Structures are given as structure tokens and as C-alpha cells.
């Protein structure tokens, strides 16, 4: 029996404790009338576990199979009869029925169930029994929800989840490895490195105060609107009276002058008031502006969302509060529109959410009125805070910032979720090329998905933020929906290797974060289709692998690695008859040897030349030594190695692979150069075989 159920007695005691708590709650609720109890039970989802089926859009985009239809209908679901049934089925070890009832109960949850530790424990039980019964898809999905919403110790759920995802989790490598490799290759083969630096947006838009919360809009996204609390706004009577130590926040606008330059920013006079304005969002046509205004007498809460229409003269009409269907008594901010502009997204810290602040949405009706705001649900929101919802203007994808994630690099990280028929895929961290040790929010992405705009502090610890742009890396792209995967193994023994896989985009110079090879030798990347890439695989116990490939649909490759514990021979190192002169096509494979020796200073190399049996034995012996010496000199000179690290030897035709060769192919096998690497007095045969990577589809 699975280790999950080893402590059956303890589990039953724990469950009884929960049931006792539930019975206490039920006694307190006896005052509810009969109709109210019936309504509560009718709100149950009634979903069958047979309906659980993660929707696979492709190998990258997958929609969750769990559904929670009550999220925006009731605050909390409870059904004492089902709780008793769950306890009975557990006592009788009727695990299949137990899971079925648990599934129906859990999929009836409202938002408050995810906040209640007793109810979250039922998620834990559903994940456990699903794992025990072999339904790993449901188990993983449920564990992910626990990791997002459990407010107590998550170590057990994390351990189970990591065990289930051992061979498909993302293992990012050190980003410095990527830049080291790109810079080295730029020197070797004129590969132009990607632009890996933040681009300062200049004094035309940035000030000595904080500038942040930007958006792009208007024709060709030629307008940049942002929030600033620069000093010129410090003269208002309101600010002096209520906020004397902090400048007032206002909205500024800048117009693009060239591809990379913005004009001098100016305050949006007809929008800015004595109150705080910020978080602007401009419609595609540039004629409707959504923003927030805070602490106004006519407002509903701390900060409300407003909108304004542009008039024919280019000024803005009087701002209109979006009203109580959108705004609450609390903080409502970060408005944005969906790709079709019929859905409004925003963040709010109102009560009744999953965490400190949640993302909400409102759908526009046929008359153009915004409907009542709804919570976006438990797959996006968490026990922490979600901010800055940003749907891309051309692709059905939602970017947002979250303080909670299974893959997380700092405080707030940026995530993305694909939108399919109103449903959201499991959020994915956009990777370490964007997310760092600090907080990433208040961001925008251009329509072509080339640049990410966000606010950063120039100096660590400096609270003032400046707006900067950054080339959008592959992990953050809205169209990297092709899966490129592979496995690195020694083809004879099946040995797997530890190492780092790096992919360099040769078409558009888009950065791709490097990843570690998993324990089973596997790796995968999500790339953009119809583009050329360079695959580089490095490790300490095998020779570096390099291949250029073209992505045309999902692809899985088997990659034979050359272990440092076997013999090395390159088919490409085939000299012209009677010649010891190196040919250009030999150099790529020789670079593999050079790279290994440069990285591993304790190793030395023996190069041994072999010829076929044609001709004179003495002449063949002399020729084989000359060829080995040519290779030695190339390796020493190019790698800038000391001469004693490479030994050249020749064996002529005395050690053939094929004895008594009869065909040209058999003679070619005998005509070879072998490389043996050794460490101190112990010799290690090192292979680099000419086996080609199998680039066939999976």
C-alpha cells in the first residue's frame, strides 16, 4: 500500500477531528431555515470525477480539469451529509468511492473554502487518494492548488508534487552560463549576442521621483502613459494638507518620436486633479482611458476605477466612475482590457477574495455596460497577492504578477496564462531573464511582443523607480507554443548525464533561459515555430554537443552523448590521401575537444593517428604520426594550452578496426584519429562518436 496511507489510524483520527469541527459548525447553524439549507445543498457542483479531464490544447497549453462553478455564486459550500459519507468511506477503505465523493465536495467549493484550513485539508486528501489510485493528472493539479492556497505548512504537499513532477518540472540553470556561452561564441563564429541589458527610457519620461505603472496605446502604440509623483505636483492644497511628505500621483503622457525614443512627458491636465491618479490603461484606438483616482468624496473606496473619452480636440472628457458593479469600499486598481476589449480586468483587495489582493474581471453586455465584477478564480489567484493583470492586445494570454508560485525567483514574479474560450491555463513563470530577486509588477508589453516595459530602481535600496524596457525573452513570449524536448543518454549503456542545455535563437536573437538536464536525462523548451535555433548541451562528464535545428511543430529528439569514459573518434576527421593537412570541416569537432580541455585543467589528451592498409607500412606509420601532430598543434595553439597537455602518436596500419578490409567503407573505418583523455596516471577513454542526433518527431 502507498506510503500515503501508512498512518491510517492517524488519518482517521485527524478526519474525525475535522468532522467534529464540522458538527460544531452545524449546531451553530441550526437557526437557518429549511429553505436556506436546501439552497445551500443545491449549490453543489454535482460534478462527477469522470468529468475530470485536463484539456490539452497542445503540448504547451493545457487547461485545468478541475472546475469550480460556485466560485462566484456562494461564499462557502458545506454539506454535513457528504462529510459523514467521506468519513465512512475512509474507515471502510473504499478508496474509489471515497475519491468520487471527495471530488464532488471539493468541486463545489466557494472562495471561502480555499481560505478555511479544514476545507483545504479535503484538497490534500483528494490529492493523496488520487496519487494512491494512480490518477497522477488529478493529483498534480490538486497539489498545485494546495501549494497556491494552503496557509499552513506546505512541505508535505510540495514533496508529493515534486515527486510526481520529477521528470517534467522546469529546472532553470544559472543565467550567467547563458551569457558566458553567447559571448564565447560571438568571438568564435561571429554570432551576435542577444541584447541582454535593460534599456533606459531616458530623462524625457523618467524623473528624480518614482515613475511607474505604464501602458502603451493609441495608433501603432505611439503613446506612453504612466504614473509619476514628481515634484511639480507637490503644490496642490490637497497634497499639502493631507500628504505633506509625499508628492501627489498624477498621470503623464509621452509620444514616440522614433523606434526607441520618446518625447518629453507632460501631465494629462484634464485628467489630473488634487487627488491621486494612476495606473492608466489606454484602449487600442487611443480614445478611451481607464485609470484610478483615490480618496475622492464621491468614490466608493480607497481607490476607484474611472474612465474618460477623448474629445475631438484631443482633450479628455470629464472622468466617470465605473460604479459599484466594479468598484468596492476597498482598493481597486490596475485596470486593463482583454484582446477584444469586452472584458475588464483589475486588481482589488476587497474582502471575500482568496488572498491579500485578487484579480477580478467584468464582462461588457450587449448594451456596452460593464457587468458585476467576478473573481477570476483559484488557478490565477492565491493566498498571497496578485496584481497588474495585463492581457496581450494581439494574443489570447493574460500576464499578471503574483507573490505565490511553485516556480518563484523573488517577491512578486510575472506569470502568464493562456486564455481558451474563457478558461485560463495553469500559470507559468516567465523565467529568470525577467524575474529577479526583487518585485516585478507595474509592467506592459508591446503589441509585437518584443519589449517588456517595467519600473526598476537604478540603485539597490532606492525607493524611486525609473521606467525601463527589456527585450522580451522566449519564456515570456505569448506565441512560444511549440514544445521542443529531448533526452541526453549514452547510446550503448543508457547512462544519463547531468548538464545544462542552452538554446540560442538564430532567427530573431530572442533570449532563451538555459535549463538543467533532469535526472532521467530529459529536457524541454517552449519555442516559437518556424525558426532556426542552435542547441548546445554541456556537462562535466561528456563532450559538448552542438546542433543547428529548425522548429516546425512539436519535436522530440534522442541525443547520444559522448561519455568521458569511452573512446573518441570523428568520422569528419578524414584526411586526403597522403596528406596531413587539416581541412576546415574538421574544426567543429576539434573545438569539442578544445572546449573540454579548457574547462577541465586536470585532464590531458593523447591523439593517435591510424591509416588503412594501402601502401607501405613505414610510410603509413610516418603519415599517421604527422596527422596526429597536426591535430595536436591545432588544439594547443587554438586552445592556448601548454604543449605537455597533448601527446601525439601514430600507429600506421598496425591496429585496424576491420582486419583484412575488402571494401572502401571498411578501409575508411580503419583510417581514423582517436582521442584518449586521461587524468593523472589513470587513463580515461573519451568518446566523441559520429552518431547523429535522431531529429525524428516523437
XYZ file of C-alpha atoms in Angstrom:
698
model
C 0.000 0.000 0.000
C 1.195 3.509 -0.755
C 3.116 5.404 1.913
C 0.312 7.954 1.733
C -1.970 5.651 3.666
C 0.552 4.096 6.063
C -0.673 6.034 9.070
C -4.334 5.014 8.668
C -5.150 5.344 12.327
C -3.710 8.845 12.467
C -5.547 9.835 9.312
C -8.884 8.654 10.683
C -8.302 10.494 13.949
C -7.468 13.665 12.030
C -10.531 13.268 9.860
C -12.736 12.699 12.893
C -11.328 15.917 14.319
C -12.436 17.715 11.176
C -15.862 16.093 11.349
C -16.245 17.109 14.978
C -15.431 20.667 13.937
C -17.985 20.379 11.169
C -20.636 19.148 13.610
C -19.943 22.102 15.856
C -20.442 24.409 12.886
C -23.689 22.614 12.034
C -25.057 23.079 15.543
C -24.410 26.775 15.351
C -26.173 26.922 12.009
C -29.425 25.218 13.115
C -31.106 28.597 13.172
C -31.039 28.661 9.383
C -34.428 27.853 7.945
C -35.110 24.757 5.894
C -35.226 26.618 2.591
C -31.822 28.157 3.242
C -30.317 24.697 3.894
C -31.822 23.317 0.720
C -30.470 26.228 -1.296
C -27.017 25.643 0.129
C -27.028 21.979 -0.889
C -28.450 22.730 -4.311
C -25.417 24.916 -4.939
C -23.263 21.773 -5.026
C -21.496 21.277 -8.359
C -22.635 17.675 -8.838
C -19.531 17.173 -10.976
C -18.500 13.546 -11.430
C -14.864 12.551 -11.265
C -15.313 11.049 -14.717
C -15.673 14.640 -15.924
C -12.137 15.456 -14.789
C -10.105 15.789 -17.956
C -7.339 18.361 -18.381
C -7.888 19.879 -21.818
C -4.740 19.603 -23.896
C -4.792 22.406 -26.453
C -1.253 21.421 -27.500
C 1.898 20.165 -25.792
C 2.370 23.578 -24.172
C -1.127 24.881 -23.389
C -3.231 22.728 -21.078
C -6.379 23.811 -19.279
C -7.068 22.558 -15.755
C -9.527 19.678 -15.494
C -10.893 20.761 -12.105
C -13.863 23.127 -12.302
C -15.338 25.263 -9.532
C -18.710 26.576 -10.754
C -19.614 28.009 -7.319
C -16.708 30.452 -7.072
C -18.821 33.498 -7.891
C -22.144 32.055 -6.693
C -21.766 31.286 -2.974
C -19.105 32.326 -0.437
C -18.701 28.861 1.066
C -20.036 25.367 0.459
C -20.761 22.844 3.194
C -22.703 19.591 3.267
C -22.604 17.660 6.532
C -24.129 14.546 4.994
C -21.327 14.323 2.446
C -18.717 14.913 5.174
C -20.128 11.961 7.100
C -20.132 9.873 3.928
C -16.463 10.727 3.298
C -15.580 9.602 6.850
C -17.429 6.298 6.427
C -15.783 5.529 3.104
C -12.350 6.233 4.559
C -12.991 3.946 7.545
C -14.041 1.179 5.150
C -11.087 1.881 2.830
C -13.413 2.207 -0.149
C -10.933 4.385 -1.939
C -12.610 4.661 -5.341
C -15.945 5.820 -3.866
C -14.071 7.917 -1.315
C -12.339 9.814 -4.116
C -15.607 10.241 -6.066
C -17.403 11.856 -3.104
C -14.383 13.980 -2.201
C -14.232 15.198 -5.794
C -17.917 16.218 -5.789
C -17.495 18.023 -2.477
C -14.301 19.857 -3.414
C -15.547 20.996 -6.833
C -18.479 22.620 -5.029
C -16.158 24.978 -3.148
C -16.740 28.692 -2.928
C -13.901 31.143 -2.324
C -14.043 30.878 1.476
C -13.445 27.110 1.288
C -9.973 27.829 -0.077
C -9.313 30.127 2.887
C -10.528 27.619 5.502
C -7.717 25.191 6.552
C -10.282 22.460 7.279
C -11.564 22.593 3.711
C -8.083 22.866 2.210
C -7.328 19.622 4.056
C -10.006 17.983 1.893
C -7.997 19.096 -1.153
C -4.999 17.367 0.419
C -6.994 14.169 0.846
C -8.235 14.283 -2.739
C -4.660 14.697 -3.987
C -3.431 11.862 -1.754
C -6.038 9.317 -2.779
C -5.728 10.266 -6.447
C -1.980 9.703 -6.267
C -2.540 6.370 -4.493
C -5.026 5.230 -7.156
C -2.632 6.215 -9.946
C -4.514 9.266 -11.243
C -1.439 11.461 -11.382
C -3.037 14.157 -13.532
C -5.679 14.888 -10.884
C -3.139 14.511 -8.082
C -0.729 17.034 -9.602
C -3.459 19.545 -10.339
C -4.812 19.297 -6.805
C -1.365 19.556 -5.232
C -0.801 22.732 -7.243
C -3.984 24.220 -5.775
C -2.813 23.303 -2.274
C 0.535 24.968 -2.871
C -1.269 28.121 -4.014
C -3.837 28.274 -1.226
C -2.711 26.396 1.898
C -1.930 28.900 4.648
C -0.147 26.410 6.905
C 2.786 24.075 6.238
C 3.032 23.177 2.549
C 6.139 20.995 2.831
C 4.254 17.683 2.550
C 2.271 18.776 -0.487
C 5.423 20.161 -2.080
C 7.296 16.881 -1.504
C 4.493 14.855 -3.130
C 4.213 17.299 -6.022
C 7.945 17.307 -6.695
C 7.997 13.504 -6.698
C 5.165 13.396 -9.236
C 6.795 16.046 -11.432
C 10.368 14.778 -11.118
C 10.664 14.208 -14.856
C 8.659 17.159 -16.162
C 9.463 20.062 -13.857
C 11.367 23.107 -15.052
C 14.958 23.335 -13.807
C 16.419 26.675 -14.799
C 20.217 26.881 -14.875
C 22.443 29.786 -13.920
C 21.777 32.663 -16.315
C 25.485 33.512 -16.273
C 26.122 30.221 -18.110
C 23.966 31.514 -20.947
C 25.771 34.828 -21.281
C 29.190 33.144 -20.987
C 28.316 30.785 -23.831
C 26.887 33.513 -26.061
C 29.875 35.788 -25.518
C 32.327 32.970 -26.249
C 30.540 32.004 -29.446
C 30.473 35.624 -30.559
C 34.269 35.518 -30.574
C 34.426 32.157 -32.344
C 31.865 32.377 -35.108
C 30.606 35.986 -35.172
C 27.287 35.044 -33.577
C 25.703 38.319 -32.467
C 24.761 38.054 -28.787
C 21.190 38.909 -27.783
C 20.690 42.306 -26.202
C 20.712 41.272 -22.572
C 20.542 44.701 -20.922
C 17.816 46.964 -19.691
C 17.242 49.937 -21.937
C 16.918 53.229 -20.077
C 13.946 55.205 -21.354
C 15.704 58.492 -20.713
C 15.053 61.783 -18.930
C 12.210 62.646 -21.311
C 9.982 60.268 -19.357
C 11.871 59.484 -16.142
C 12.361 61.982 -13.327
C 14.113 62.182 -9.967
C 10.950 60.756 -8.447
C 9.175 57.447 -8.968
C 7.795 56.802 -12.451
C 5.870 53.568 -12.946
C 2.543 51.979 -13.858
C 2.887 52.464 -17.614
C 0.728 51.470 -20.566
C 1.042 51.672 -24.341
C -1.802 52.720 -26.590
C -3.004 54.752 -29.491
C -2.225 54.206 -33.170
C 0.818 51.915 -33.515
C 1.169 52.156 -29.732
C 2.778 55.536 -30.131
C 1.570 56.846 -26.782
C 3.085 56.022 -23.407
C 1.033 56.846 -20.317
C 2.400 56.338 -16.818
C 2.126 57.292 -13.170
C 4.541 59.737 -11.573
C 4.829 61.503 -8.234
C 7.369 64.063 -9.445
C 7.781 67.288 -7.512
C 5.806 69.639 -9.743
C 2.645 68.034 -8.409
C 3.544 68.965 -4.854
C 1.826 72.345 -4.909
C -1.789 71.269 -4.521
C -3.672 72.359 -1.440
C -4.933 68.798 -1.056
C -1.402 67.434 -1.062
C -0.109 69.968 1.418
C -2.974 69.286 3.801
C -3.290 65.510 3.581
C 0.071 64.278 2.273
C 2.748 66.843 3.083
C 5.673 64.388 2.926
C 4.768 62.630 -0.301
C 4.161 64.062 -3.720
C 0.814 63.589 -5.338
C 0.489 60.908 -8.012
C -0.559 62.038 -11.476
C -0.730 60.600 -14.978
C 1.752 61.689 -17.638
C 1.826 61.102 -21.374
C 4.703 60.846 -23.847
C 4.569 60.384 -27.624
C 7.022 58.208 -29.529
C 9.408 60.164 -31.751
C 11.467 57.277 -33.186
C 11.530 53.496 -32.759
C 13.438 53.770 -29.481
C 12.859 57.341 -28.343
C 10.020 59.070 -26.520
C 9.191 62.744 -26.418
C 9.078 64.904 -23.302
C 6.386 63.687 -20.922
C 3.614 66.064 -19.995
C 0.908 65.865 -17.323
C -2.535 64.823 -18.512
C -4.075 68.083 -17.404
C -7.768 67.341 -17.895
C -7.473 64.032 -16.003
C -5.196 65.009 -13.115
C -6.768 66.581 -10.037
C -5.798 67.336 -6.465
C -6.359 63.649 -5.758
C -4.071 60.759 -6.693
C -4.431 59.440 -10.244
C -2.510 56.481 -11.665
C -2.488 53.027 -13.273
C -3.601 54.291 -16.708
C -4.722 51.925 -19.450
C -5.407 53.179 -22.962
C -7.694 51.449 -25.453
C -6.273 50.290 -28.802
C -7.712 53.245 -30.683
C -6.444 55.656 -28.050
C -9.894 57.143 -27.421
C -10.790 55.624 -24.042
C -8.649 55.936 -20.963
C -9.136 53.810 -17.832
C -7.322 54.842 -14.667
C -7.720 55.056 -10.904
C -8.444 58.009 -8.654
C -8.076 57.704 -4.897
C -9.813 59.017 -1.795
C -12.365 61.186 -3.556
C -15.553 62.287 -1.778
C -17.754 60.647 -4.450
C -15.683 57.450 -4.536
C -16.748 54.039 -3.223
C -13.465 53.119 -1.540
C -9.776 53.864 -1.200
C -9.136 53.922 -4.945
C -11.747 53.576 -7.695
C -11.519 52.861 -11.404
C -12.649 55.637 -13.753
C -12.804 56.086 -17.478
C -12.690 59.072 -19.789
C -13.357 59.576 -23.517
C -11.114 61.629 -25.757
C -12.839 64.606 -27.352
C -12.374 65.767 -30.935
C -9.940 68.469 -29.858
C -7.674 65.847 -28.266
C -8.517 66.718 -24.671
C -10.220 64.321 -22.301
C -13.826 64.466 -21.185
C -14.778 64.548 -17.534
C -13.898 61.240 -15.892
C -16.702 58.836 -14.951
C -16.584 56.423 -12.020
C -17.291 52.870 -13.213
C -19.704 52.457 -10.324
C -20.476 49.841 -7.665
C -20.541 46.883 -10.069
C -16.795 47.362 -10.462
C -15.609 49.433 -7.532
C -15.807 48.454 -3.863
C -15.213 50.011 -0.457
C -11.563 48.867 -0.773
C -8.637 49.430 -3.132
C -9.435 48.767 -6.818
C -6.655 49.357 -9.313
C -4.571 48.213 -12.318
C -7.377 48.213 -14.917
C -6.778 46.612 -18.336
C -8.812 45.319 -21.269
C -8.910 41.941 -22.982
C -7.741 41.438 -26.563
C -11.319 42.019 -27.784
C -11.829 44.856 -25.248
C -15.064 43.320 -23.974
C -13.582 42.187 -20.647
C -12.148 44.479 -17.980
C -9.506 43.050 -15.630
C -8.336 44.718 -12.447
C -6.831 44.031 -9.009
C -8.618 44.573 -5.709
C -8.015 43.914 -2.029
C -11.734 43.735 -1.228
C -12.954 41.202 1.316
C -14.119 37.820 0.134
C -11.103 37.071 -2.057
C -8.536 34.287 -1.958
C -5.675 36.419 -0.639
C -4.472 39.898 0.201
C -5.361 41.124 -3.269
C -7.018 39.248 -6.142
C -7.609 39.724 -9.835
C -11.228 40.341 -10.864
C -12.952 40.720 -14.211
C -16.114 42.251 -15.649
C -17.747 41.428 -18.985
C -19.401 44.091 -21.125
C -23.022 43.339 -22.081
C -24.716 43.888 -25.442
C -25.541 47.483 -24.482
C -21.923 48.282 -23.658
C -22.398 48.302 -19.877
C -19.939 46.547 -17.605
C -21.382 43.655 -15.605
C -20.810 42.854 -11.955
C -17.174 42.123 -11.169
C -16.270 38.468 -10.631
C -13.255 36.788 -9.089
C -11.027 35.209 -11.725
C -10.712 32.036 -9.678
C -8.286 29.781 -7.763
C -5.934 28.899 -10.619
C -4.824 32.542 -11.026
C -5.429 33.948 -7.531
C -3.708 32.597 -4.435
C -3.365 33.015 -0.682
C -0.899 35.848 -1.409
C -1.318 38.826 -3.704
C -1.996 39.095 -7.420
C -1.533 42.414 -9.187
C -1.075 44.027 -12.599
C -3.305 41.924 -14.870
C -2.163 42.626 -18.436
C -3.893 40.812 -21.317
C -1.871 40.973 -24.511
C -3.501 43.070 -27.236
C -2.917 40.526 -30.044
C -2.684 37.143 -28.344
C -5.190 35.427 -26.007
C -2.924 35.427 -22.994
C -3.050 37.070 -19.565
C 0.103 38.295 -17.856
C -0.013 39.150 -14.169
C 2.177 39.482 -11.060
C 1.924 37.115 -8.111
C 3.680 36.687 -4.792
C 2.937 32.934 -4.781
C 4.168 30.382 -7.291
C 5.700 26.919 -7.434
C 8.483 28.446 -9.524
C 9.325 31.808 -7.965
C 12.506 33.888 -8.128
C 11.746 36.827 -5.855
C 8.898 38.702 -4.202
C 6.397 39.376 -6.991
C 7.102 37.475 -10.210
C 5.409 37.867 -13.584
C 3.372 34.889 -14.821
C 1.388 34.168 -17.947
C -1.757 32.132 -18.563
C -3.238 31.270 -21.955
C -6.935 32.046 -22.413
C -9.005 29.444 -24.262
C -12.755 30.019 -24.582
C -12.802 31.991 -21.339
C -10.738 29.435 -19.414
C -7.232 30.018 -18.091
C -4.343 27.593 -18.404
C -2.068 26.772 -15.498
C 0.044 29.925 -14.916
C 3.694 29.729 -15.929
C 6.519 31.819 -14.558
C 8.048 33.832 -17.406
C 11.502 32.868 -16.206
C 14.693 34.233 -14.669
C 15.571 36.516 -17.560
C 12.627 38.713 -16.444
C 12.063 37.834 -12.806
C 14.771 38.517 -10.243
C 15.214 38.654 -6.506
C 13.002 41.749 -6.139
C 9.453 42.582 -7.226
C 8.242 42.662 -10.802
C 4.917 44.438 -11.381
C 3.595 47.637 -12.983
C 4.581 46.346 -16.423
C 3.420 46.493 -20.044
C 4.230 44.508 -23.191
C 4.132 45.964 -26.680
C 1.762 44.688 -29.386
C 4.527 42.844 -31.268
C 5.650 41.144 -28.034
C 9.197 42.395 -28.499
C 9.642 44.637 -25.462
C 8.700 44.444 -21.815
C 8.331 47.799 -20.070
C 8.554 47.973 -16.305
C 9.804 50.074 -13.431
C 13.054 49.348 -11.622
C 15.203 51.185 -9.124
C 18.576 52.245 -10.526
C 20.277 51.793 -7.157
C 19.532 48.973 -4.726
C 17.514 50.291 -1.812
C 16.462 53.423 -3.670
C 12.654 53.698 -3.458
C 12.450 55.821 -6.619
C 11.543 53.792 -9.684
C 12.506 54.507 -13.288
C 10.821 53.052 -16.364
C 12.950 50.776 -18.499
C 12.432 48.385 -21.361
C 13.820 44.914 -21.854
C 13.786 42.543 -24.856
C 11.035 40.018 -24.164
C 12.705 36.590 -23.738
C 11.337 33.315 -25.085
C 9.728 32.205 -21.807
C 7.635 35.385 -21.728
C 6.541 35.324 -25.361
C 2.794 34.911 -25.994
C 3.412 32.636 -29.006
C 6.052 30.177 -27.781
C 3.610 27.287 -28.100
C 5.785 24.627 -29.740
C 7.390 22.037 -27.486
C 10.967 21.031 -28.223
C 12.095 18.180 -25.973
C 14.857 15.661 -25.837
C 16.827 13.167 -23.812
C 20.586 13.023 -23.407
C 21.894 9.450 -22.975
C 24.931 7.335 -23.753
C 23.614 5.201 -26.653
C 25.321 1.936 -25.646
C 24.993 1.850 -21.863
C 21.930 4.073 -21.454
C 23.828 6.236 -18.952
C 22.222 9.641 -18.361
C 24.220 12.782 -17.756
C 23.986 15.913 -15.671
C 24.453 19.119 -17.586
C 22.990 22.322 -18.967
C 21.006 22.752 -22.166
C 21.172 26.140 -23.871
C 19.218 27.195 -26.932
C 20.226 30.241 -28.956
C 17.690 31.777 -31.315
C 19.483 32.266 -34.633
C 16.489 33.861 -36.368
C 15.498 36.812 -34.169
C 18.064 36.765 -31.342
C 15.368 36.140 -28.729
C 16.923 35.107 -25.447
C 16.124 31.630 -24.096
C 16.879 30.817 -20.451
C 19.137 27.731 -20.085
C 17.856 24.657 -18.267
C 19.387 21.778 -16.361
C 19.043 18.223 -17.618
C 16.614 16.274 -15.416
C 17.510 13.093 -13.559
C 16.225 10.900 -16.399
C 18.273 12.825 -18.963
C 15.290 14.764 -20.315
C 14.763 18.442 -21.028
C 12.172 20.565 -22.824
C 11.689 24.098 -24.079
C 8.727 26.077 -25.354
C 9.746 27.802 -28.565
C 8.291 29.838 -31.424
C 7.515 27.844 -34.548
C 9.230 28.181 -37.952
C 12.546 29.452 -36.635
C 16.180 28.321 -36.604
C 17.932 27.604 -33.305
C 21.303 26.426 -32.036
C 21.229 23.641 -29.435
C 24.222 23.495 -27.051
C 24.479 20.827 -24.342
C 27.341 20.982 -21.812
C 28.359 18.786 -18.888
C 31.408 17.695 -16.915
C 31.322 14.020 -17.932
C 30.529 14.241 -21.635
C 31.653 16.239 -24.632
C 29.781 19.377 -25.569
C 27.031 18.770 -28.122
C 26.103 21.385 -30.710
C 23.481 21.183 -33.429
C 21.588 23.741 -35.508
C 17.933 22.822 -35.958
C 14.741 24.268 -37.378
C 11.473 24.108 -35.429
C 8.481 23.050 -37.446
C 5.899 21.736 -34.989
C 6.484 19.807 -31.767
C 9.652 17.770 -31.822
C 11.339 15.213 -29.568
C 14.963 14.224 -30.120
C 17.149 11.446 -28.771
C 20.659 12.810 -28.282
C 23.577 10.383 -27.981
C 26.133 11.863 -25.616
C 29.818 11.014 -25.727
C 30.946 9.989 -22.264
C 34.432 10.776 -20.994
C 34.607 7.088 -20.105
C 34.748 5.790 -23.672
C 36.813 6.168 -26.867
C 36.552 9.133 -29.201
C 36.692 9.070 -32.978
C 35.341 11.584 -35.512
C 34.251 10.480 -38.961
C 34.656 14.082 -40.126
C 38.402 13.906 -39.405
C 39.244 12.152 -42.653
C 42.429 13.403 -44.290
C 43.033 13.485 -48.006
C 45.144 10.537 -49.234
C 48.800 11.004 -48.328
C 48.121 14.360 -46.625
C 48.434 15.521 -43.005
C 46.818 18.906 -43.642
C 43.709 19.743 -41.596
C 40.520 20.527 -43.526
C 38.037 23.227 -42.398
C 35.246 20.691 -41.815
C 37.363 19.066 -39.081
C 37.467 22.147 -36.887
C 33.974 21.990 -35.354
C 34.631 18.584 -33.823
C 38.113 19.594 -32.690
C 36.512 22.524 -30.846
C 34.638 19.975 -28.736
C 37.967 18.561 -27.563
C 39.441 22.022 -27.048
C 36.437 23.189 -25.007
C 36.700 20.132 -22.773
C 40.414 20.643 -22.112
C 39.972 24.363 -21.454
C 37.198 23.690 -18.927
C 38.983 20.733 -17.258
C 42.565 21.705 -16.460
C 43.396 18.381 -14.787
C 42.924 16.365 -17.976
C 45.474 15.578 -20.686
C 44.968 14.200 -24.181
C 46.553 11.551 -26.398
C 45.907 11.877 -30.130
C 46.560 8.659 -32.060
C 46.550 8.519 -35.844
C 45.633 5.373 -37.840
C 45.772 4.680 -41.576
C 44.301 2.000 -43.795
C 46.438 -0.842 -45.185
C 47.080 0.664 -48.612
C 50.726 1.458 -49.299
C 53.951 0.923 -47.379
C 53.817 0.133 -43.626
C 56.652 2.532 -42.769
C 55.142 5.321 -44.855
C 51.752 4.766 -43.207
C 53.333 4.912 -39.757
C 55.085 8.195 -40.596
C 51.888 9.663 -42.104
C 49.770 8.694 -39.061
C 52.227 10.462 -36.740
C 52.212 13.588 -38.905
C 48.432 13.705 -38.848
C 48.346 13.334 -35.066
C 50.938 16.107 -34.771
C 48.859 18.432 -36.994
C 45.872 17.926 -34.731
C 47.992 18.447 -31.603
C 49.341 21.750 -32.905
C 45.854 22.975 -33.786
C 44.496 22.101 -30.328
C 47.479 23.630 -28.482
C 47.501 26.847 -30.494
C 43.764 27.457 -30.636
C 43.087 26.486 -27.023
C 46.225 28.280 -25.752
C 47.196 25.134 -23.854
C 50.609 24.082 -22.610
C 52.285 21.644 -25.002
C 52.609 18.879 -22.393
C 48.826 18.531 -22.143
C 48.555 16.935 -25.605
C 50.549 13.911 -26.787
C 50.661 12.963 -30.478
C 51.196 9.344 -31.532
C 50.793 7.320 -34.715
C 50.092 3.614 -35.225
C 50.014 3.445 -39.008
C 48.045 0.396 -40.174
C 49.033 -1.812 -37.204
C 45.729 -1.515 -35.208
C 42.864 -1.863 -37.710
C 39.226 -1.962 -36.652
C 38.448 -4.243 -39.592
C 41.094 -6.874 -40.287
C 41.589 -7.760 -43.954
C 39.335 -4.980 -45.266
C 37.760 -5.651 -48.633
C 35.631 -2.558 -49.315
C 36.294 1.218 -49.357
C 33.946 1.624 -46.354
C 35.898 -0.936 -44.318
C 39.135 0.887 -45.178
C 37.534 4.195 -44.144
C 36.775 2.751 -40.705
C 40.431 1.878 -40.261
C 41.530 5.348 -41.423
C 40.829 7.324 -38.285
C 42.150 9.501 -35.466
C 41.383 8.514 -31.871
C 41.356 10.780 -28.843
C 42.002 9.492 -25.347
C 41.753 11.751 -22.328
C 43.457 10.812 -19.101
C 43.633 12.228 -15.597
C 46.932 11.936 -13.734
C 48.171 8.347 -14.107
C 44.715 6.941 -14.809
C 43.757 6.889 -18.479
C 40.170 7.506 -19.425
C 38.916 6.726 -22.893
C 36.871 9.647 -24.123
C 34.306 9.214 -26.859
C 33.025 11.618 -29.281
C 31.162 9.446 -31.709
C 29.818 10.492 -35.049
C 26.337 9.275 -34.153
C 23.841 11.761 -35.473
C 21.053 13.081 -33.293
C 17.759 11.461 -34.174
C 15.703 14.505 -35.175
C 12.580 12.475 -35.860
C 9.285 13.526 -34.348
C 8.178 11.928 -31.126
